[in-house]
PDB file of C-alpha atoms in Angstrom:
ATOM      1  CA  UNK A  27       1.102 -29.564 -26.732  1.00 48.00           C
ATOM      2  CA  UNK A  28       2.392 -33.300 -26.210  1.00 51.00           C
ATOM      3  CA  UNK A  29       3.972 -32.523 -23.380  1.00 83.00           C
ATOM      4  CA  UNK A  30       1.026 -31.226 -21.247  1.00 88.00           C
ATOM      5  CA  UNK A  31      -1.254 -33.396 -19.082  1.00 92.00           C
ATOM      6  CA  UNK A  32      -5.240 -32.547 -17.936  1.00 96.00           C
ATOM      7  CA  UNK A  33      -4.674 -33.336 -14.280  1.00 96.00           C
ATOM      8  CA  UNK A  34      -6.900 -32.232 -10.616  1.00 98.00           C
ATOM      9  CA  UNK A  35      -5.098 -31.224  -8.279  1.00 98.00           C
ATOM     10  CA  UNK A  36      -7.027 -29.925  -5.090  1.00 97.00           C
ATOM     11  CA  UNK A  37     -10.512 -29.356  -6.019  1.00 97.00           C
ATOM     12  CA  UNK A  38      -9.075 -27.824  -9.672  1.00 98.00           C
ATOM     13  CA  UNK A  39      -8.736 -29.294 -13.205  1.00 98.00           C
ATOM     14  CA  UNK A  40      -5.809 -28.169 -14.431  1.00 98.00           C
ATOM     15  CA  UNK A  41      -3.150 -28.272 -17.347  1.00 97.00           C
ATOM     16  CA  UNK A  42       0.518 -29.252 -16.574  1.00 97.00           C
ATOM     17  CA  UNK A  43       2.815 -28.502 -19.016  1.00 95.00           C
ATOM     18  CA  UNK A  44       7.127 -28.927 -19.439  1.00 92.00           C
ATOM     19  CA  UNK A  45       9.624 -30.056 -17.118  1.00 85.00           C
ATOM     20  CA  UNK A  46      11.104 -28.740 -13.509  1.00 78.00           C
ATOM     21  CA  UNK A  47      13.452 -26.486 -15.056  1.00 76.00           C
ATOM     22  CA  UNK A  48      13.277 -22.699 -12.972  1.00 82.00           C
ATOM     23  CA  UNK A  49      10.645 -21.361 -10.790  1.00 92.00           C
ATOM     24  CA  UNK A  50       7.160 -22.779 -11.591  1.00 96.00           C
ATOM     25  CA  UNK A  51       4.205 -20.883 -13.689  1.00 98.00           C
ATOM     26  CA  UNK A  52       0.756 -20.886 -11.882  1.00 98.00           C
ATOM     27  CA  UNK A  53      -1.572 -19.601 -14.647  1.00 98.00           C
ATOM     28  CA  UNK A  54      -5.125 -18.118 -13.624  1.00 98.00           C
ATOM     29  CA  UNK A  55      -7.443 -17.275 -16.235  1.00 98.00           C
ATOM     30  CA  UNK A  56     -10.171 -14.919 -16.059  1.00 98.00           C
ATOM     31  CA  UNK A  57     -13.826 -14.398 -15.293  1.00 98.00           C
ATOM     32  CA  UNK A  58     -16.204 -16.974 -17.797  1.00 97.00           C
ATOM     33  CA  UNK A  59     -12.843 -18.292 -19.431  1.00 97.00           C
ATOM     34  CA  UNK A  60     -11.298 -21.378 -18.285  1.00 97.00           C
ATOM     35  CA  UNK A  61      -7.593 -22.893 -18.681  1.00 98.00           C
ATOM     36  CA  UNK A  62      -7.556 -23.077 -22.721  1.00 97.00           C
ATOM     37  CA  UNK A  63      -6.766 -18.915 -22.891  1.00 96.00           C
ATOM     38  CA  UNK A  64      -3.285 -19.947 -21.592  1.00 97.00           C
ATOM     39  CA  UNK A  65      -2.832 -22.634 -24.300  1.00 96.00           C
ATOM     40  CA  UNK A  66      -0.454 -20.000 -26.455  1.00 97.00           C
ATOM     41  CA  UNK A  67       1.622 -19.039 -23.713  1.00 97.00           C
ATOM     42  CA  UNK A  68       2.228 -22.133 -22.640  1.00 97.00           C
ATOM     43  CA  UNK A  69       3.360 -23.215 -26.015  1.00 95.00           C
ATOM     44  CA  UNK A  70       5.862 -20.450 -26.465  1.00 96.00           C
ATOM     45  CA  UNK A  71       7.189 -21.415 -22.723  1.00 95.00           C
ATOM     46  CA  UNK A  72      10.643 -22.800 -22.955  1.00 91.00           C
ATOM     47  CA  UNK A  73       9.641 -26.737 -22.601  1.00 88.00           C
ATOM     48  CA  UNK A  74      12.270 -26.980 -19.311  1.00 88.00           C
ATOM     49  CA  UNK A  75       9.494 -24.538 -17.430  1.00 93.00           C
ATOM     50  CA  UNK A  76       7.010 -26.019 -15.546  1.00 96.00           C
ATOM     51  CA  UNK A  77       3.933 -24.278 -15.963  1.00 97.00           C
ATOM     52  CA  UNK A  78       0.185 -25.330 -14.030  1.00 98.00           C
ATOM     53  CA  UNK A  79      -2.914 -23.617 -15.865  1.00 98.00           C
ATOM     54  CA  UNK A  80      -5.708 -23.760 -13.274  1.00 98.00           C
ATOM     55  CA  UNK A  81      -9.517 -24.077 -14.169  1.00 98.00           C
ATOM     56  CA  UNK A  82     -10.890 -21.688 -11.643  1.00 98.00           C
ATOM     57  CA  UNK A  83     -14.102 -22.726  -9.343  1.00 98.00           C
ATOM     58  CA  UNK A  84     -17.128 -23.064 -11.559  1.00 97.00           C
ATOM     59  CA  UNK A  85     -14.820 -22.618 -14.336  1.00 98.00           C
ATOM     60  CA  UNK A  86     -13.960 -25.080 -16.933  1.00 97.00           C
ATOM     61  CA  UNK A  87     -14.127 -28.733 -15.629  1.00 97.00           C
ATOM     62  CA  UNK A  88     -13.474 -27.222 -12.125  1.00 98.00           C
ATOM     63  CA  UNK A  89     -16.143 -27.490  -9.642  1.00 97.00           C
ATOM     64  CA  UNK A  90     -17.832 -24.446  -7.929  1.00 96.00           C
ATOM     65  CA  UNK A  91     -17.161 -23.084  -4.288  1.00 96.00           C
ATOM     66  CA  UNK A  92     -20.075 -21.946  -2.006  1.00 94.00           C
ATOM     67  CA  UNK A  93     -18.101 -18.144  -1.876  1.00 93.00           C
ATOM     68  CA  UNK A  94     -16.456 -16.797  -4.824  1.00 97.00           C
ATOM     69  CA  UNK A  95     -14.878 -14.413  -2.539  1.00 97.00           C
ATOM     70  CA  UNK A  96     -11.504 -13.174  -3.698  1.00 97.00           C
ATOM     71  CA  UNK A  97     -10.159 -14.809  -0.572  1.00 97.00           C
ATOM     72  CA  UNK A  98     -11.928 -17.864  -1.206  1.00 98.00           C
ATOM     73  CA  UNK A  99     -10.781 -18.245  -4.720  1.00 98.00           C
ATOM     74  CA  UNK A 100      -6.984 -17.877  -3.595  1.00 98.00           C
ATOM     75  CA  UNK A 101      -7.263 -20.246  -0.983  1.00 98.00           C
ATOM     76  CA  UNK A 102      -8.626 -22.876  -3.898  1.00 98.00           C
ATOM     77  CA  UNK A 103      -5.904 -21.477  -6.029  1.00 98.00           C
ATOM     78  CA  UNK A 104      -3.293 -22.262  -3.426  1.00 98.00           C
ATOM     79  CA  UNK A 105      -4.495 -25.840  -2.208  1.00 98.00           C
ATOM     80  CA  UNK A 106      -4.091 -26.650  -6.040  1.00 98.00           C
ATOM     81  CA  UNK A 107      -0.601 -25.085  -5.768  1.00 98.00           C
ATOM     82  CA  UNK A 108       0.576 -26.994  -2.949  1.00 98.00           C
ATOM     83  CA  UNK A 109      -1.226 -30.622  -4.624  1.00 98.00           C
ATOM     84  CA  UNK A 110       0.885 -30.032  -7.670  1.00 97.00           C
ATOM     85  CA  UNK A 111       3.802 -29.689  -6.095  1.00 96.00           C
ATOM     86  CA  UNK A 112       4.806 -25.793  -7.103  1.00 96.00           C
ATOM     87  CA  UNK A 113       6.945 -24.153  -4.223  1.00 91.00           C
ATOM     88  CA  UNK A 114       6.571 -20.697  -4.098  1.00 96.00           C
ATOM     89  CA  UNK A 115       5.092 -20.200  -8.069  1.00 98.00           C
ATOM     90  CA  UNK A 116       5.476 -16.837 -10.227  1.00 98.00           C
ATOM     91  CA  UNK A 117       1.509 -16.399  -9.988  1.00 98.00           C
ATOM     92  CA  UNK A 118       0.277 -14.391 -13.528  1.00 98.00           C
ATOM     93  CA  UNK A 119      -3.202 -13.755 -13.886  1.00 98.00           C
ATOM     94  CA  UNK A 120      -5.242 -12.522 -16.433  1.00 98.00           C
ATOM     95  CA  UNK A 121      -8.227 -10.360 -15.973  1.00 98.00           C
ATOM     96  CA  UNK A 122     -10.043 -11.298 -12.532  1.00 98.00           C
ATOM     97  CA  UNK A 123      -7.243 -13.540 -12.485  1.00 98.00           C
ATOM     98  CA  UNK A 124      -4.751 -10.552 -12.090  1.00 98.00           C
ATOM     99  CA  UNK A 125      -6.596  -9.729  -8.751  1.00 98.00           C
ATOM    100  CA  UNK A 126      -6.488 -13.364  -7.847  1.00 98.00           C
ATOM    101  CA  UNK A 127      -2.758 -13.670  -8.706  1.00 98.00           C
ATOM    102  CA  UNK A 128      -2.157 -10.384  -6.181  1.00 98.00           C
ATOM    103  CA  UNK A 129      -4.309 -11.612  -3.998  1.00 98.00           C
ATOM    104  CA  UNK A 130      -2.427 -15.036  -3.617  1.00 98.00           C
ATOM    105  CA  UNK A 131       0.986 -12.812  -3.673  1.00 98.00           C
ATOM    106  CA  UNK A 132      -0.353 -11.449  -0.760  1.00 98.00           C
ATOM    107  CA  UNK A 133      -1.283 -14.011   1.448  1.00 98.00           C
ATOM    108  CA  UNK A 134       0.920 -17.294   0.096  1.00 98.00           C
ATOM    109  CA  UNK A 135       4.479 -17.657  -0.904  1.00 98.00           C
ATOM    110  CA  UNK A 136       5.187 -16.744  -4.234  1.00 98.00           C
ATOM    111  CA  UNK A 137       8.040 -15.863  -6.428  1.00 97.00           C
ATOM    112  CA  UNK A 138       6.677 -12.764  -8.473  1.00 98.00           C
ATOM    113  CA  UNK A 139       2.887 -11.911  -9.655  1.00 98.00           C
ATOM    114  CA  UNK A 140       2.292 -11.072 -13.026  1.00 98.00           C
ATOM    115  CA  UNK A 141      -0.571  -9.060 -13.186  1.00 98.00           C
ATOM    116  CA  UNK A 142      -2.724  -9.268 -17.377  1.00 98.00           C
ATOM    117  CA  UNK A 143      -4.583  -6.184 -17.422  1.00 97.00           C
ATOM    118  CA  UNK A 144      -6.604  -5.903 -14.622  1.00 97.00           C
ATOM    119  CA  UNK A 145      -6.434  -2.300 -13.041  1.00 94.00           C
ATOM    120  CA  UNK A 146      -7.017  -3.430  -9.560  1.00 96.00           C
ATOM    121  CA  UNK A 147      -9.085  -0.725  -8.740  1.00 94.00           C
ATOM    122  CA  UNK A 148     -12.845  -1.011  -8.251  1.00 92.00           C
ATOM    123  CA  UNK A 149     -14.071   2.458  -8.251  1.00 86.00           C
ATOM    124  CA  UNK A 150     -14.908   2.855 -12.350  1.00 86.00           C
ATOM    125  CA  UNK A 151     -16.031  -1.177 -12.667  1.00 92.00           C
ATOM    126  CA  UNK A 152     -18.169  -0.738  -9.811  1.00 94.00           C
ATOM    127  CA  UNK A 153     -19.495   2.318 -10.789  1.00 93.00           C
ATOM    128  CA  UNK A 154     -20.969   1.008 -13.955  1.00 93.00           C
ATOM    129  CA  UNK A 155     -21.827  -2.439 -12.629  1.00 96.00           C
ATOM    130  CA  UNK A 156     -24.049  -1.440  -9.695  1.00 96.00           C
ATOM    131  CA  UNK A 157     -25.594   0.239 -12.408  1.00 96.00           C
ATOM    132  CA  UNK A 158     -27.089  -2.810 -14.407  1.00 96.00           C
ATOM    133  CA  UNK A 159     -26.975  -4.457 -11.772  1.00 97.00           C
ATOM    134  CA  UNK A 160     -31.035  -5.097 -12.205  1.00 97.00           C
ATOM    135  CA  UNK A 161     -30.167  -6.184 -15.846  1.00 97.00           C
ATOM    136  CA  UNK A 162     -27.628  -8.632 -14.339  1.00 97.00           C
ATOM    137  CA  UNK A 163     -29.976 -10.389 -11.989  1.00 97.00           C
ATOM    138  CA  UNK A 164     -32.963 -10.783 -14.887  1.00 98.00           C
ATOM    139  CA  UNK A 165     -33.361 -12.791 -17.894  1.00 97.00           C
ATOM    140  CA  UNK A 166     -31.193 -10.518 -19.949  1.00 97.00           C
ATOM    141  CA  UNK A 167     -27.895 -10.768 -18.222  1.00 97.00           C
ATOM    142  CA  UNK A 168     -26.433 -12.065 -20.993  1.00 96.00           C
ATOM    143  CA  UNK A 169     -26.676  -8.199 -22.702  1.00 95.00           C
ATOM    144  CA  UNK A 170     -24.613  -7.202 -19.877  1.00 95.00           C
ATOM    145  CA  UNK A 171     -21.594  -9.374 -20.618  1.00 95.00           C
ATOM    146  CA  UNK A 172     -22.017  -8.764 -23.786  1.00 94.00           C
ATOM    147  CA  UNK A 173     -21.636  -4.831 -23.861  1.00 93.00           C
ATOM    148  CA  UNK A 174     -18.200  -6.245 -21.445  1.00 93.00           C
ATOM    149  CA  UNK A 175     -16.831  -8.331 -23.960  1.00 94.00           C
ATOM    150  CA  UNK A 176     -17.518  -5.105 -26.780  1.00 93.00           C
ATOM    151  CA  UNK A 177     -15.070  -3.011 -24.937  1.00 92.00           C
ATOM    152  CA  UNK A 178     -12.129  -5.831 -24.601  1.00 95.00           C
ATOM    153  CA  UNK A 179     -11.268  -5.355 -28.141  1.00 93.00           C
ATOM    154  CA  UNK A 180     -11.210  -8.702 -29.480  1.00 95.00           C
ATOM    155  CA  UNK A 181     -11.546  -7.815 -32.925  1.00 92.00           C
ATOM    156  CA  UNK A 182      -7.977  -6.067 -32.916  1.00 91.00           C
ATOM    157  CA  UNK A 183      -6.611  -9.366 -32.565  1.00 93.00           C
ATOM    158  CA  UNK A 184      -5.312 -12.059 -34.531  1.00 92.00           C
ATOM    159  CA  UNK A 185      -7.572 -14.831 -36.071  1.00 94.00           C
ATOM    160  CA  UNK A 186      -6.956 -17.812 -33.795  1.00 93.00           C
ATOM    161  CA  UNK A 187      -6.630 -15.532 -30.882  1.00 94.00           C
ATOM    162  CA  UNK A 188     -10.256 -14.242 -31.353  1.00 95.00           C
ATOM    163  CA  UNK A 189     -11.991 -18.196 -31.856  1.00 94.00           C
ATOM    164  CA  UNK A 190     -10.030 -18.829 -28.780  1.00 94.00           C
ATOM    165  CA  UNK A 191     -11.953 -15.833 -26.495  1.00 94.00           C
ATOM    166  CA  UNK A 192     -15.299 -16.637 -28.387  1.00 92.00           C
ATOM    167  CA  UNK A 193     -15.441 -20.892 -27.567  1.00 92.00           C
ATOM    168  CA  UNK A 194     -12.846 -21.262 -24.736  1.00 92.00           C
ATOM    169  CA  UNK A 195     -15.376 -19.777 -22.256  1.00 94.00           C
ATOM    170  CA  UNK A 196     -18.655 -20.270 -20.867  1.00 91.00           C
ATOM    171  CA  UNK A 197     -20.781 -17.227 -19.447  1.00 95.00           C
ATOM    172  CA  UNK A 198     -23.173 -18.101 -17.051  1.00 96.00           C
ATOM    173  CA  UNK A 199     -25.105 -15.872 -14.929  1.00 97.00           C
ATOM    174  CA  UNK A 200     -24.574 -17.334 -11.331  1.00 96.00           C
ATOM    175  CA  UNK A 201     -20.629 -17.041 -11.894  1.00 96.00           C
ATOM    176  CA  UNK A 202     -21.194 -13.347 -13.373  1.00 97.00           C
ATOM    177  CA  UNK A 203     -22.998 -12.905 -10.029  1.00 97.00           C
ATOM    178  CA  UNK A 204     -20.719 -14.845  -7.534  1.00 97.00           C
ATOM    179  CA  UNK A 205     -17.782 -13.459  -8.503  1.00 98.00           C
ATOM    180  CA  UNK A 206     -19.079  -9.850  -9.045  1.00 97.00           C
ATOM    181  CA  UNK A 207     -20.891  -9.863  -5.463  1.00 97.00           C
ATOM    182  CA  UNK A 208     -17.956  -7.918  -3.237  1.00 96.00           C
ATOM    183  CA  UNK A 209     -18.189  -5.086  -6.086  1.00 97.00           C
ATOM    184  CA  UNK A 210     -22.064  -5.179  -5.942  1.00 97.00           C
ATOM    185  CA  UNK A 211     -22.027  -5.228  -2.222  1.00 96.00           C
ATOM    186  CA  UNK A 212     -18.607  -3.936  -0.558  1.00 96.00           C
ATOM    187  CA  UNK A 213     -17.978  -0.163  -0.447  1.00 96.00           C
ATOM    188  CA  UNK A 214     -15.633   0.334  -3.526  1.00 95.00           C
ATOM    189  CA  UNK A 215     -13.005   2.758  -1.328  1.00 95.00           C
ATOM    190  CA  UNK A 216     -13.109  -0.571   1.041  1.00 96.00           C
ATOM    191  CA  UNK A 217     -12.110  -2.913  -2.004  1.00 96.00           C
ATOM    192  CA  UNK A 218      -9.502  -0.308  -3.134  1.00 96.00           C
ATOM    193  CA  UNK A 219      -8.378  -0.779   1.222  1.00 96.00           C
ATOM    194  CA  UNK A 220      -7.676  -3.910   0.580  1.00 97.00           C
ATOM    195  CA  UNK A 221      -5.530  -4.134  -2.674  1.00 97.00           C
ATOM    196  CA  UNK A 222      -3.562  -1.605  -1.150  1.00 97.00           C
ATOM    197  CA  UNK A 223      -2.884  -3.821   2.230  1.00 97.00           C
ATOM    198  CA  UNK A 224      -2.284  -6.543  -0.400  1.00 98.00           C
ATOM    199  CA  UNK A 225       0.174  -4.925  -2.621  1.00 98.00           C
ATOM    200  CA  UNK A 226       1.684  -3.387   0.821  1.00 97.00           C
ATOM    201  CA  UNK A 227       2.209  -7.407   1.943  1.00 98.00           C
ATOM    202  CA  UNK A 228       3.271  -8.087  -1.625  1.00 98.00           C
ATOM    203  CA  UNK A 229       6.112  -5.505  -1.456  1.00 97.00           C
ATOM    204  CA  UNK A 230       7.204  -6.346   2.424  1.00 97.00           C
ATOM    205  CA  UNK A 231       7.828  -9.979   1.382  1.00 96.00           C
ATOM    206  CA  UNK A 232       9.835  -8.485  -1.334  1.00 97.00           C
ATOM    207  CA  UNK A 233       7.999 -10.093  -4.228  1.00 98.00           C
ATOM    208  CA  UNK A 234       8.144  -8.446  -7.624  1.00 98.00           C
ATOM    209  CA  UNK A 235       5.196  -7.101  -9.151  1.00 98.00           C
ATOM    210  CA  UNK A 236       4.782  -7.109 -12.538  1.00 98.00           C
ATOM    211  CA  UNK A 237       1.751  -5.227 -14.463  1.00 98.00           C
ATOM    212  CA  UNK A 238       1.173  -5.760 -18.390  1.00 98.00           C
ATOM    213  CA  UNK A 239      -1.533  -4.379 -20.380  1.00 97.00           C
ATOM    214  CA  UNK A 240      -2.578  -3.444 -23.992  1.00 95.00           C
ATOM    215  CA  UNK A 241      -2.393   0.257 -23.702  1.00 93.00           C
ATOM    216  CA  UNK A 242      -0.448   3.008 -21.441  1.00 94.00           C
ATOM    217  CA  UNK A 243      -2.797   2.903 -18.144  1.00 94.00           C
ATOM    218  CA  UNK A 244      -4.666   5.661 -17.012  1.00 92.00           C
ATOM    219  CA  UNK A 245      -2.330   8.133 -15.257  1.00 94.00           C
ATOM    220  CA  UNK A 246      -4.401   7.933 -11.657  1.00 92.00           C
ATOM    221  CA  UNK A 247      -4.617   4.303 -11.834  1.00 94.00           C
ATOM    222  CA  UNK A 248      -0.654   3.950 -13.044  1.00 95.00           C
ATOM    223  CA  UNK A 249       0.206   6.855 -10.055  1.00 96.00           C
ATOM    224  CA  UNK A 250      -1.757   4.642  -7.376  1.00 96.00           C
ATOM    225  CA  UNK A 251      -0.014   1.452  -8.858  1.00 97.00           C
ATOM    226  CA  UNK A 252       3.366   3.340  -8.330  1.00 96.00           C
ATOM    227  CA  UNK A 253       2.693   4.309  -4.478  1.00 96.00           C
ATOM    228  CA  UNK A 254       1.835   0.991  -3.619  1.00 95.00           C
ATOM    229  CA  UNK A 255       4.014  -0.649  -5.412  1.00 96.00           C
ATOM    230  CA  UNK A 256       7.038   1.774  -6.091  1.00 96.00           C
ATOM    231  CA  UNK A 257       9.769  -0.805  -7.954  1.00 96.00           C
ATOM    232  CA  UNK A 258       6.933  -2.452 -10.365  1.00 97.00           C
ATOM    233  CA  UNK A 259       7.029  -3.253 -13.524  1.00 97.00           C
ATOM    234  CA  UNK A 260       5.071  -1.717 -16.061  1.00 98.00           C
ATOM    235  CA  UNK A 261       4.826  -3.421 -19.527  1.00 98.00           C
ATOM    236  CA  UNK A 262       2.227  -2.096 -22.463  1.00 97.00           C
ATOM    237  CA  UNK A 263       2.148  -4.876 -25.540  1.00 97.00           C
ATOM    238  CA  UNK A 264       0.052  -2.112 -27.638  1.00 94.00           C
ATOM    239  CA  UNK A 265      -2.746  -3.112 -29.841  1.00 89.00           C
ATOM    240  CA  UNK A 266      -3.328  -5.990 -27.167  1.00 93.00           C
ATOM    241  CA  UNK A 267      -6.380  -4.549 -25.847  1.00 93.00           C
ATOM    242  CA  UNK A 268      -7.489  -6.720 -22.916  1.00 96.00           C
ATOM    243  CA  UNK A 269      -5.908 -10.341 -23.993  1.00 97.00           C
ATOM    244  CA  UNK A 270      -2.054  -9.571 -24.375  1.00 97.00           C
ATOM    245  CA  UNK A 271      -1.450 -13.004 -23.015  1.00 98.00           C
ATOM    246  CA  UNK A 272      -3.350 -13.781 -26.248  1.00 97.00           C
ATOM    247  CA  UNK A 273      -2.270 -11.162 -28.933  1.00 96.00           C
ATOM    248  CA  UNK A 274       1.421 -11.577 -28.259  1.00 97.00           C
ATOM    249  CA  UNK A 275       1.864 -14.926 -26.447  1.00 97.00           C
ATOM    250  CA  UNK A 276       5.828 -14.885 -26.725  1.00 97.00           C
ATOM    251  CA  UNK A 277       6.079 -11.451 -24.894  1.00 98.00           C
ATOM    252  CA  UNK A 278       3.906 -12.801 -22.168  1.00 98.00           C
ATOM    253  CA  UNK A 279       5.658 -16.303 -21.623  1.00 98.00           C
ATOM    254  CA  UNK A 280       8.998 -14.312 -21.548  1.00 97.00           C
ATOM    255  CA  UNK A 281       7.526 -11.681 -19.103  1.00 98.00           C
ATOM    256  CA  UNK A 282       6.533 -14.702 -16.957  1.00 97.00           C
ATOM    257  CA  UNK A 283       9.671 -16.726 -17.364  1.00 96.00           C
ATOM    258  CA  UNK A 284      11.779 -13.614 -15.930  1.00 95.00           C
ATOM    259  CA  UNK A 285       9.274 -12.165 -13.672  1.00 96.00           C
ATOM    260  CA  UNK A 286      11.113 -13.976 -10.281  1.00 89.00           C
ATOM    261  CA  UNK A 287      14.668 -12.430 -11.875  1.00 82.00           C
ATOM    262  CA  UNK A 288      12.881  -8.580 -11.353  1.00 65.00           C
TER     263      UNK A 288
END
């Protein structure tokens, strides 16, 4: 990618890639991964759109915060933003980076939000997290993100796309723990309060929504999406599992290129 820089802007390392051509990309990885997972979608990006691939706090070569509260996060997110220069960006996220990109939607400006399979809601993740939760906090965290990573289905995807999610990340218990501590302390029907308020602020400002996943969502969770959000878009890349972004890199880019145009 000759035409993309390591920069810091704010408090974040970051990749810059292309040229001012359209609205800007603000890419936001997920939870343990850092800004590498977007290196095939930013290749496949038409080389006139700009495109900014965050490290996320305690991520990559990007510092940590005190708080890895949602809010928090954003607010880093957004200071980055506004350093580089990106007016209004079409925020995609990936993962805890979907929640991040809606959260951001809410509460700065932004052309669309493409959310990469995260399903928003906390009630099953919490569920089974406040479960190991002693696991998580001892010595053998690491079997925790392990059994995580065995239901993403990485082996259903290509070659390179599989090295990628296995060395362009680095688990580490204090992030699993910072950034997991609203659902192992907040209420999960209060959580679920809030992305509703968000996607509510989202759809007020008149920003398109955009949701893509690997498989057909749950029916609840795709009903719920649909209240909140009646005009979004719903995209399935199947066989994708949980990395579309990496499984079909093309469809993503081109998803995020068009998002604002929704």
């Amino acid at each position: 990618m000759s035409d993309t820089h390591s920069r810091t802007y704010g408090a974040l390392a970051a990749d810059d890639h292309g040229a001012a051509g359209g609205p800007p990309l603000l890419l936001v990885h997920g939870l343990t991964f850092d800004r590498r997972q977007w290196g095939p979608v930013l290749r496949a990006l038409d080389p006139d759109r700009r495109a900014v691939a965050v490290d996320l706090p305690g991520h990559g070569d990007s510092p940590p915060l005190q708080d890895f509260t949602l809010d928090d996060v954003a607010a880093a997110i957004h200071d980055a933003a506004a350093a580089a220069g990106l007016d209004a960006p079409i925020v995609v996220g990936h993962s805890l980076g979907g929640a991040l990109a809606t959260t951001y939607g809410a509460r700065y400006p932004a052309r669309a939000v493409v959310n990469v399979d995260q399903p928003l809601l906390a009630g099953p993740f919490s569920q089974v997290l406040r479960e190991v939760e002693p696991l998580l906090r001892g010595p053998d965290w690491e079997r925790v993100w392990a059994r995580m990573l065995g239901g993403m289905g990485i082996d259903g995807l290509p070659a390179d796309a599989q090295e990628l999610v296995r060395t362009a990340t680095t688990p580490r218990q204090d992030l699993l723990l910072g950034y997991w501590d609203e659902v192992l302390t907040v209420p999960a029907d209060e959580l679920d309060a809030r992305r509703v308020e968000e996607l509510r602020a989202i759809r007020e400002r008149g920003v398109p929504y955009h949701y893509v996943t690997g498989a057909e969502p749950p029916p609840r969770f795709r009903a719920w999406l649909e209240a909140a959000v009646p005009d979004v878009a719903v995209t399935v890349l199947p066989g994708s599992g949980h990395f579309p972004h990496l499984a079909q890199p093309a469809a993503v880019a081109r998803i995020a290129s068009e998002a604002a145009a929704a």
